[in-house]
Each structure stands twice: as structure tokens, then as C-alpha cells.
XYZ file of C-alpha atoms in Angstrom:
533
model
C 25.007 2.655 45.432
C 27.525 0.209 44.339
C 30.827 0.181 46.156
C 32.388 -1.635 48.999
C 33.405 -0.025 52.455
C 35.896 2.461 51.252
C 33.142 4.216 49.490
C 34.905 6.501 46.999
C 35.008 10.092 47.839
C 33.296 11.343 44.760
C 36.347 12.523 43.027
C 34.322 14.939 40.803
C 32.736 16.455 43.890
C 36.204 16.923 45.554
C 37.409 18.493 42.296
C 34.464 20.851 42.088
C 34.616 21.767 45.949
C 38.400 22.403 45.644
C 38.009 24.565 42.656
C 35.457 26.571 44.370
C 36.844 26.509 48.038
C 40.529 26.086 47.828
C 40.649 29.483 46.058
C 39.131 31.115 49.172
C 41.145 29.121 51.669
C 41.767 31.122 54.882
C 39.065 33.723 54.268
C 36.691 32.483 57.127
C 37.237 32.213 60.846
C 37.629 29.239 63.019
C 36.815 28.649 66.694
C 37.269 25.838 69.265
C 33.959 24.002 69.758
C 33.785 20.840 71.778
C 33.609 17.652 69.965
C 33.880 14.240 71.497
C 33.581 10.652 70.514
C 29.885 10.947 69.964
C 30.147 13.795 67.605
C 29.402 11.705 64.588
C 26.009 10.358 65.724
C 27.317 6.824 64.767
C 26.253 4.462 67.420
C 29.159 2.850 69.102
C 31.596 4.047 66.467
C 34.420 5.490 68.694
C 34.239 2.485 71.277
C 34.081 0.049 68.423
C 37.138 1.701 66.618
C 38.983 1.704 69.803
C 38.153 -2.006 70.653
C 39.209 -2.955 67.152
C 42.573 -0.964 67.522
C 43.330 -2.938 70.693
C 42.715 -6.293 69.074
C 44.297 -5.613 65.584
C 47.937 -6.495 65.005
C 50.262 -3.453 64.007
C 51.392 -3.028 60.423
C 55.216 -3.962 60.458
C 57.703 -1.530 58.702
C 59.768 -2.834 55.795
C 63.501 -3.166 55.995
C 65.091 0.316 55.709
C 67.542 -0.894 53.125
C 66.156 -1.365 49.492
C 66.486 -5.033 48.611
C 69.013 -5.449 45.702
C 66.230 -6.964 43.471
C 64.288 -3.458 43.620
C 67.439 -1.425 43.099
C 66.761 -0.939 39.374
C 63.285 0.375 40.032
C 64.682 2.932 42.337
C 67.535 3.978 39.855
C 65.120 4.866 36.991
C 65.281 8.385 35.494
C 62.080 10.220 35.146
C 61.438 11.693 31.680
C 58.959 14.660 32.416
C 57.426 15.996 29.296
C 54.942 18.878 28.877
C 51.243 17.738 28.748
C 47.710 19.100 29.145
C 48.975 22.517 29.007
C 50.775 23.763 32.318
C 51.583 20.352 33.636
C 54.225 17.742 33.043
C 53.730 13.977 32.615
C 56.026 11.029 33.378
C 55.801 7.171 33.597
C 57.811 4.735 35.352
C 58.081 0.933 36.022
C 57.323 -1.039 39.202
C 57.197 -4.681 39.752
C 53.828 -6.256 39.319
C 54.579 -8.472 42.391
C 57.037 -6.999 44.961
C 57.590 -10.547 46.444
C 58.775 -11.654 42.923
C 60.289 -8.614 41.154
C 61.645 -10.810 38.203
C 58.033 -11.823 37.291
C 57.303 -8.740 35.233
C 56.561 -5.023 35.346
C 53.569 -2.626 35.174
C 53.662 1.127 34.148
C 52.431 3.857 36.329
C 51.477 7.414 35.275
C 52.218 10.696 37.142
C 51.725 14.314 36.449
C 53.219 17.440 38.196
C 52.803 20.980 38.343
C 56.299 22.400 39.116
C 56.706 24.736 41.861
C 56.260 28.395 41.064
C 58.766 29.703 43.092
C 59.188 32.686 45.330
C 60.165 30.794 48.281
C 62.612 28.109 49.252
C 61.563 24.866 47.362
C 60.699 22.093 49.872
C 60.307 19.126 47.501
C 57.390 17.326 45.880
C 53.824 17.042 47.488
C 52.173 13.889 46.384
C 48.338 14.234 46.435
C 45.637 11.412 46.426
C 42.198 12.303 46.320
C 40.824 8.908 47.575
C 38.572 6.202 46.241
C 40.105 3.713 46.014
C 39.862 4.432 42.476
C 40.165 8.088 42.261
C 42.671 9.464 39.339
C 45.260 11.579 41.169
C 46.195 12.687 37.738
C 42.914 13.995 36.880
C 42.388 15.505 40.372
C 45.608 17.390 40.320
C 44.993 18.864 36.760
C 41.378 19.976 37.926
C 42.439 21.603 41.284
C 46.083 22.450 41.212
C 45.516 26.357 40.724
C 43.076 26.261 43.718
C 46.032 25.395 46.364
C 47.356 28.012 48.392
C 49.925 30.089 46.333
C 52.660 29.552 49.038
C 52.054 25.734 48.777
C 52.257 26.023 45.079
C 55.419 28.083 45.437
C 57.112 25.735 47.779
C 56.177 22.300 46.264
C 56.006 20.538 42.955
C 52.398 19.133 43.098
C 52.468 15.447 42.186
C 49.572 13.110 41.233
C 50.246 9.412 40.881
C 47.484 7.299 39.599
C 47.876 4.220 41.959
C 48.238 0.798 40.365
C 44.987 -0.423 38.812
C 43.541 3.320 38.488
C 43.254 5.569 35.646
C 46.289 5.693 33.465
C 48.373 3.143 35.715
C 47.803 -0.389 34.498
C 44.013 0.123 34.941
C 41.732 -2.669 35.895
C 38.690 -3.172 33.681
C 35.356 -4.719 34.402
C 31.866 -3.786 32.999
C 31.139 -1.147 30.500
C 28.431 0.664 28.870
C 24.970 -0.811 29.231
C 26.253 -3.524 31.406
C 27.411 -0.807 34.032
C 24.125 0.832 33.646
C 22.413 -2.495 34.613
C 24.750 -3.050 37.457
C 24.267 0.487 38.902
C 20.543 -0.069 38.711
C 20.388 -3.506 40.362
C 18.310 -3.563 43.543
C 20.498 -3.823 46.496
C 17.745 -4.192 49.201
C 16.315 -7.369 48.026
C 12.709 -8.247 49.191
C 12.297 -11.860 47.940
C 14.480 -14.656 46.471
C 14.091 -13.354 43.002
C 15.704 -10.078 43.815
C 18.459 -11.707 45.925
C 19.163 -14.040 42.963
C 19.528 -11.022 40.658
C 21.865 -9.196 43.060
C 24.038 -12.132 43.304
C 24.182 -12.602 39.522
C 25.115 -8.822 39.175
C 27.820 -9.195 41.530
C 29.232 -12.461 39.947
C 28.939 -10.814 36.378
C 30.926 -7.872 37.664
C 33.633 -10.038 39.196
C 34.017 -12.371 36.238
C 34.397 -9.438 33.880
C 37.134 -7.939 36.233
C 38.955 -11.178 35.929
C 38.620 -11.639 32.071
C 39.461 -8.106 31.349
C 42.241 -7.446 33.849
C 44.039 -10.522 34.153
C 47.000 -10.760 36.584
C 47.183 -7.149 37.725
C 43.744 -7.836 39.218
C 45.547 -9.687 42.147
C 48.021 -6.926 42.611
C 46.313 -3.744 43.196
C 46.307 -3.745 47.157
C 47.053 -0.787 49.256
C 50.217 -2.014 50.444
C 51.555 -2.517 46.934
C 50.388 1.179 46.031
C 52.301 2.429 49.035
C 55.211 0.631 47.885
C 54.923 2.343 44.411
C 54.814 5.680 46.235
C 58.179 5.049 47.874
C 59.784 4.349 44.393
C 58.401 7.592 43.071
C 59.577 9.477 46.208
C 63.057 8.346 45.328
C 62.631 9.187 41.651
C 61.782 12.830 42.241
C 64.615 13.131 44.483
C 63.324 13.561 47.983
C 64.580 11.901 50.924
C 61.175 12.065 52.791
C 57.814 11.538 51.337
C 55.484 14.799 51.506
C 52.046 13.675 51.171
C 48.288 14.958 51.379
C 45.790 12.145 51.098
C 41.956 12.733 51.367
C 39.502 9.801 52.297
C 41.018 6.641 51.096
C 43.951 8.531 50.526
C 44.548 8.625 54.253
C 44.513 4.887 54.423
C 47.183 4.846 51.594
C 49.230 7.327 53.308
C 48.883 5.732 56.599
C 49.853 2.459 55.100
C 53.047 4.125 53.621
C 53.818 5.616 57.106
C 53.498 2.190 58.642
C 55.891 0.520 56.044
C 58.326 3.291 55.795
C 58.275 5.331 59.040
C 61.780 6.788 58.623
C 60.785 8.168 55.292
C 57.853 10.122 56.448
C 58.048 13.905 55.673
C 55.119 16.234 56.184
C 52.025 14.032 55.839
C 48.473 15.069 55.973
C 45.555 12.622 56.217
C 42.292 14.269 55.676
C 38.911 12.521 56.129
C 40.807 9.626 57.735
C 39.861 6.033 57.718
C 40.501 3.550 60.408
C 42.548 0.518 59.217
C 41.840 -1.573 62.474
C 38.165 -2.163 61.471
C 37.047 -5.199 59.591
C 34.761 -4.867 56.478
C 31.513 -5.496 58.401
C 32.467 -3.049 61.218
C 33.648 -0.481 58.619
C 30.490 -0.726 56.443
C 28.217 -0.331 59.432
C 30.099 2.723 60.773
C 30.127 4.267 57.409
C 26.361 3.707 57.213
C 26.119 5.594 60.473
C 28.127 8.388 58.958
C 25.727 8.824 55.954
C 22.760 8.872 58.415
C 24.582 11.726 60.528
C 24.894 13.621 57.107
C 21.331 12.991 56.298
C 20.205 14.298 59.750
C 22.169 17.453 59.095
C 20.676 17.829 55.648
C 17.109 17.167 56.975
C 17.585 19.872 59.687
C 18.642 22.408 57.223
C 15.851 21.390 54.853
C 13.236 21.830 57.506
C 13.989 25.409 57.789
C 13.641 26.129 54.064
C 10.495 26.888 52.113
C 11.509 24.698 49.173
C 11.856 21.619 51.309
C 9.947 18.932 49.438
C 9.639 16.405 52.014
C 8.093 18.239 54.860
C 8.531 20.690 57.816
C 10.194 18.654 60.498
C 13.106 16.385 60.624
C 11.190 13.358 61.540
C 8.487 14.000 58.629
C 11.483 14.439 56.221
C 13.059 11.190 57.163
C 9.626 9.413 57.042
C 8.766 10.754 53.672
C 12.245 9.946 52.349
C 11.746 6.165 53.406
C 8.288 6.380 51.726
C 9.724 7.699 48.483
C 12.416 4.915 48.365
C 9.715 2.311 48.944
C 7.634 3.884 46.104
C 10.348 3.922 43.616
C 11.196 0.353 44.661
C 7.749 -0.736 43.748
C 7.725 1.384 40.579
C 10.812 3.035 39.154
C 10.366 6.630 38.153
C 10.521 7.774 34.456
C 13.353 10.174 33.553
C 14.283 12.090 30.375
C 16.237 9.205 29.223
C 15.603 5.483 28.342
C 16.786 4.601 31.890
C 14.219 4.671 34.553
C 15.247 5.548 38.190
C 15.548 2.637 40.365
C 15.489 2.378 44.054
C 19.249 1.787 44.084
C 20.048 4.923 41.820
C 17.810 6.977 43.995
C 19.665 6.133 47.088
C 23.003 6.663 45.332
C 21.731 10.020 44.363
C 20.852 10.902 47.805
C 24.294 9.512 49.121
C 26.088 11.597 46.353
C 24.794 14.945 47.782
C 25.877 13.945 51.374
C 29.549 14.593 50.422
C 29.175 18.326 50.184
C 26.873 20.915 51.381
C 26.936 22.573 48.127
C 24.964 19.802 46.638
C 22.135 20.132 49.108
C 20.216 22.646 46.969
C 20.448 20.290 43.956
C 19.271 17.477 46.240
C 16.303 19.405 47.405
C 15.277 20.008 43.720
C 15.762 16.327 42.874
C 13.685 15.175 45.553
C 10.845 17.763 44.682
C 10.771 16.272 41.012
C 10.824 12.790 42.452
C 7.953 13.493 44.541
C 6.333 14.829 41.605
C 7.124 11.745 39.626
C 10.174 12.779 37.754
C 13.395 10.950 38.365
C 15.582 12.738 36.045
C 17.465 15.001 38.648
C 18.061 12.005 41.128
C 19.479 10.021 38.221
C 21.712 12.714 37.219
C 23.101 12.827 41.016
C 23.538 9.141 40.811
C 25.320 9.468 37.387
C 27.667 11.850 39.151
C 28.645 9.450 41.916
C 29.629 6.937 39.215
C 31.155 9.768 37.085
C 29.135 8.309 34.043
C 29.752 10.445 31.035
C 27.160 11.664 28.693
C 27.772 9.061 26.060
C 27.331 6.417 28.611
C 30.843 5.442 29.185
C 32.220 5.059 32.764
C 35.843 5.554 34.158
C 37.381 2.543 35.845
C 36.563 4.148 39.254
C 34.221 1.367 40.388
C 36.478 -1.583 38.815
C 39.492 -0.215 40.681
C 37.278 0.555 44.044
C 36.163 -3.150 44.178
C 39.388 -4.617 43.082
C 41.438 -2.748 45.738
C 38.811 -3.215 48.539
C 38.301 -7.021 47.918
C 42.185 -7.568 48.178
C 42.691 -5.275 51.231
C 40.189 -6.937 53.535
C 38.304 -10.366 53.726
C 34.722 -10.198 52.619
C 32.456 -9.505 55.746
C 29.832 -12.085 54.351
C 30.112 -15.317 52.622
C 26.602 -15.217 51.191
C 23.106 -13.658 51.273
C 21.987 -15.428 54.433
C 24.579 -13.485 56.345
C 23.997 -10.233 54.751
C 20.248 -10.561 55.469
C 20.817 -11.659 59.013
C 23.165 -8.260 59.282
C 20.170 -6.018 58.215
C 18.852 -5.054 61.556
C 22.166 -4.399 62.951
C 23.093 -2.044 59.957
C 19.695 -0.422 60.150
C 20.120 0.449 63.676
C 23.254 2.292 62.735
C 21.472 3.928 59.725
C 17.728 3.578 59.277
C 17.926 5.176 55.863
C 21.033 3.619 54.344
C 21.813 0.604 56.640
C 20.267 -2.249 54.590
C 21.929 -0.939 51.302
C 25.206 -1.013 53.141
C 24.770 -4.373 54.539
C 24.116 -5.818 51.059
C 26.592 -3.806 49.295
C 29.165 -5.481 51.599
C 28.450 -8.809 49.948
C 30.239 -7.934 46.711
C 33.557 -9.208 47.642
C 32.090 -12.850 48.523
C 32.287 -13.625 44.845
C 35.775 -11.875 44.108
C 38.126 -14.069 42.036
C 41.197 -13.269 43.904
C 41.823 -14.060 47.484
C 42.238 -10.975 49.975
C 45.908 -10.265 51.029
C 45.164 -7.879 53.796
C 43.826 -8.069 57.250
C 42.621 -5.362 59.699
C 45.413 -3.799 61.458
C 46.754 -0.744 63.349
C 49.534 1.774 62.036
C 51.946 2.793 64.635
C 54.565 4.351 62.353
C 56.929 4.334 65.167
C 59.717 6.959 64.724
C 57.942 8.822 62.146
C 57.731 12.711 62.105
C 54.335 14.036 63.064
C 51.384 13.210 61.046
C 48.535 15.410 60.806
C 45.155 13.638 60.897
C 41.974 15.755 60.076
C 38.447 14.603 60.953
C 35.172 16.291 60.335
C 32.588 15.764 62.888
C 29.661 15.033 60.351
C 31.701 13.307 57.764
C 29.300 11.001 55.660
C 31.840 8.728 54.281
C 34.818 8.621 56.799
C 33.115 9.063 60.317
C 34.729 11.435 62.730
C 35.487 8.408 65.090
C 37.684 6.913 62.350
C 39.984 9.928 62.568
C 39.985 9.800 66.349
C 41.143 6.027 66.122
C 43.776 6.594 63.481
C 45.339 9.612 65.265
C 45.411 7.507 68.321
C 47.246 4.594 66.741
C 49.935 6.711 65.173
C 52.775 7.315 67.477
C 53.264 10.782 66.172
C 49.662 11.473 65.263
C 48.203 15.014 65.627
C 44.393 15.368 65.156
C 42.576 18.314 63.965
C 38.963 18.220 64.521
C 36.562 20.195 62.322
C 33.134 20.619 63.611
C 31.064 20.774 60.180
C 29.429 18.917 57.389
C 30.795 17.379 54.375
C 33.440 14.892 53.391
C 37.055 16.167 54.276
C 37.955 19.685 55.632
C 41.122 21.065 54.198
C 40.647 23.637 51.660
C 36.827 24.296 52.459
C 37.141 27.955 53.247
C 37.937 27.353 56.912
C 40.892 29.431 58.226
C 41.382 27.472 61.265
C 41.848 24.025 59.396
C 43.650 25.516 56.349
C 45.951 27.622 58.374
C 46.988 24.905 60.619
C 47.690 22.541 57.741
C 49.383 25.213 55.535
C 51.746 26.126 58.600
C 52.494 22.549 59.013
C 53.329 21.854 55.296
C 55.151 25.020 54.877
C 57.300 25.256 58.045
C 57.059 21.823 59.635
C 54.991 23.247 62.602
C 52.578 20.390 63.702
C 49.334 21.773 65.154
C 48.804 21.316 68.741
C 47.203 17.968 69.866
C 43.545 18.246 70.174
C 43.217 21.352 67.802
C 39.668 22.198 67.110
C 37.936 24.203 64.417
C 34.423 25.567 64.088
C 32.446 25.529 61.067
């Protein structure tokens, strides 16, 4: 598993889930279970998040009046043209560096699905699937038909690839066989040789990013991407930004709210991140989130005849650890020229934690691995990286690393610190903690200095902002949603007691109904709304 803290939300998984679940939104019943700070199972997550929020400085809003130097960008005219069947595409310019607008432009790409009508049009609803690095253009084109018909009638659905992502001045790093090698590199080094190999891989990745991406690499921060969204808001003719963000998209949306509180319209942040955490705390609590998801999978697996790792949760966990060790010692053959390494096996398991519908696939993959065949686990790992059959990769991981390494200082300066943190991370997650500790080392070798710091987002004066948290979310632990909702002056928290990453559009009428009522009528859910699986 190779990404930094804001572990991308598996855009392909989200698209598949949306395609199957959004079509059925509102068809099941919700309830009101109790769910408290410890619901994630992440040790100290809620308390740590609250303490971080108490210590972090708030994000300061920008002046409400647009600076004269930026006026030409806000005065552009979008030329929407038919594309990709039923969609319309457009491009627009933004400054590479908002601090020096005269220093040059970059071009951003957007797509929209015009409102179908039949009800009073509200405006545009900007969507972001997360990442950082997930293409909102690809996401919208994959899932737009799955959104509630009333939402599609009331809003133009709009996807904007953030700067550095997809079609918007994309950053580029490794490709082809070098990316294969990077994904296969051991990220739980047992000796100096393996440590040196990991550092060499991280340095190769960083150097390739700088060589191929140039100046844009230093200007793909979340703050800059949020400012780009405000330009698009103006260009589509909306006084307020209506927004639905998932996973990292919640951090992007919350950043927008912090910078432009008076321009917040109807905003939903699903699978929320906590901006007050530093990289170390974020990686550690996220490891706990994946551990919580694994425990839910193991509990389910123990009840099934086809569970390949045992009949009790403890036995299943122990045999997973043993399997990882076995693969670490000797990678498994697959039906390709690429053997399955421990890093890829871990990534394959992590991929399946994002959504319950992947659990049967994981059981099969683990059964094959136990039998000595790594093909199915490698396929899951490839899904995580969105590796194509021809061996090519999108710029997902390049953008992921670039944004993360700008947004927060690296948690470790070298391997000694990462190794010293292993025990702390393993306490949060016995199965994934070591991986997450060493994964956090990547930004230590990044060529551009970070421009962000941990902060809170208050967004004073903003309209109600709906935050959705899932109690057993693997990638964005529930405690993060609690923390973000508590930071926001107008935050309203919806708790979903369930599994998987993000909640809206997953066939739960309680969550979907509350979000849809808010988006359509502005009716913010009651504070503390709880929904059952």
C-alpha cells in the first residue's frame, strides 16, 4: 500500500458502489442506534482528535472582495461543449500561484450533466470523490445516473478535476514497470538492505515527480484547489457553492468553507477528515480505522463456510499475520510475470476494506493465497492503484503524494523515526500499523517544502454544513467526522452505524433521505442524527 495519510478512497470502488447503490437509494430503513466516541475501535482517536483541535490554529477566511489581480479569472466565459455522450465539458484558467497571479496560468478541466428539469433548478452541485488524486470528471461520468432523480432534476452535476489531477495540469511521476516496482516494494523493512531499498524507491518516486511535473508540483495544495473551486462557482453563475465531497473531498470542501464561509451553499462532507491532525496522528488513527474494518470482516468471515482463515476472529487474524509473513519471506506466484509481494498482499486486503461488497472477493483471494496462488490478491492490489490491463497507471498516486506532501509536514525525517514509531502504530493496528508507519516516511524526501499545517476549520457565518461519519469506516475513522463537525460553527453530524467507506448513496434511507432533503430544500438534519445499518 503506497500512499500518504489521506489514503485515496479507491475511486473505482466508489464508482462501482455508486453505480449499484445510488440507484437504490432510499429503499432500506434506517434507525437510531447509539454510537459514541469509541465506535470506531480506534484507540484514543476521538480524544486525540479533540485535543488536536484544541491546539491547532483556525483556518482564516480570505477577504470577501475578489482581489483586482484575480478579476480576469472570475470574468472568464465557460464554453460548454458536448462530450462523452450525455455530458458537457469545459476548460478554464486559474493562476499557477495565487500569491503571484501574473506568474502564469494552468488549465483546469470540468464536466457537467445538465439538470434534467421537472423541478425548480437550484444551481450546480460540485462533486468530488476524494483522494487526493481521484478524478471528479471520471467519477461524475461513471455515477451521474445513479443519483436520486430529484437531485439530477434540481442541479447541474459538475465534476472538476482538481489541479494536478486527471485532466487538470496533471502531475506525473513513475509509469509502467517502474510503478510496478514501486507498488511491490517492501514497506515493512526487516533489515538495513530492505530499509535502503524502501528509501531508494521513495527517492526515485520523488525525483521522477519533480523531473516530469516541474513548477506545478509545488502548487497543488488543497488551499489552492479550494480557491480554484471558487473561480468555478463564479463561472457557473452561482452566488453560493453547493458541494458534495467524499473522503478527501471533505477536506477540500471544509477548506473552501474556511476560506469562503459567506459563499457556502448546501455542503455535504461524507467520510470526513480531521484537518486538525498532523501526519503522524492522522496515519496512526487511519491505521486504527482499517483495523476496525478488518475486525468487522473477520467477524463476518467466521460465520461463513467459505472463510479460508479459520472459524474464530482471533484465528482469522493470526492466520492473516502468518500469511503476510509467509509472503514476505517468499512472494507468491501469479498468472502474470509479477509475483505477489507482502506489500501488494496488504494493499489487496486494504482495498477490500473500502466496501462490504468486496468481502466475498477477498475471501476467495485469501483462499487462493493460502493455496499458494497470489493472482486474486494481486488483482485487488491493482484495483487499488487503478492499474490498467496494459500495465499503465493513472496519475492517482502521483497526485496523492504531491498534494499530501504539500498540505502537511512529513511526520518523520528518516527511517530511524519511522522504526521508532512502529510499536505505537502497531498498538492502533496490529495488522496494518507497521505499514502505515513506514508509508508515512515518503514525504521526507519530497522536493517541495510543505505549505500547510494542521488547523481547525470554523467557517464562522457559513450556512449549515452536513458532516456524515460511518462508525466502522476504514479510511476516514468516525472520530474524524466527530471532530470536524465539532470544529465547524454550523456543522451538523449524521452518524451511520455501519461498515465501508462513506455512507451517502449506500441504500440507507435514513442517510440518503436526510442528505436529499437538505440538498433539495435546505432542511439541515437535526444535530446528532443517527442512522442504523
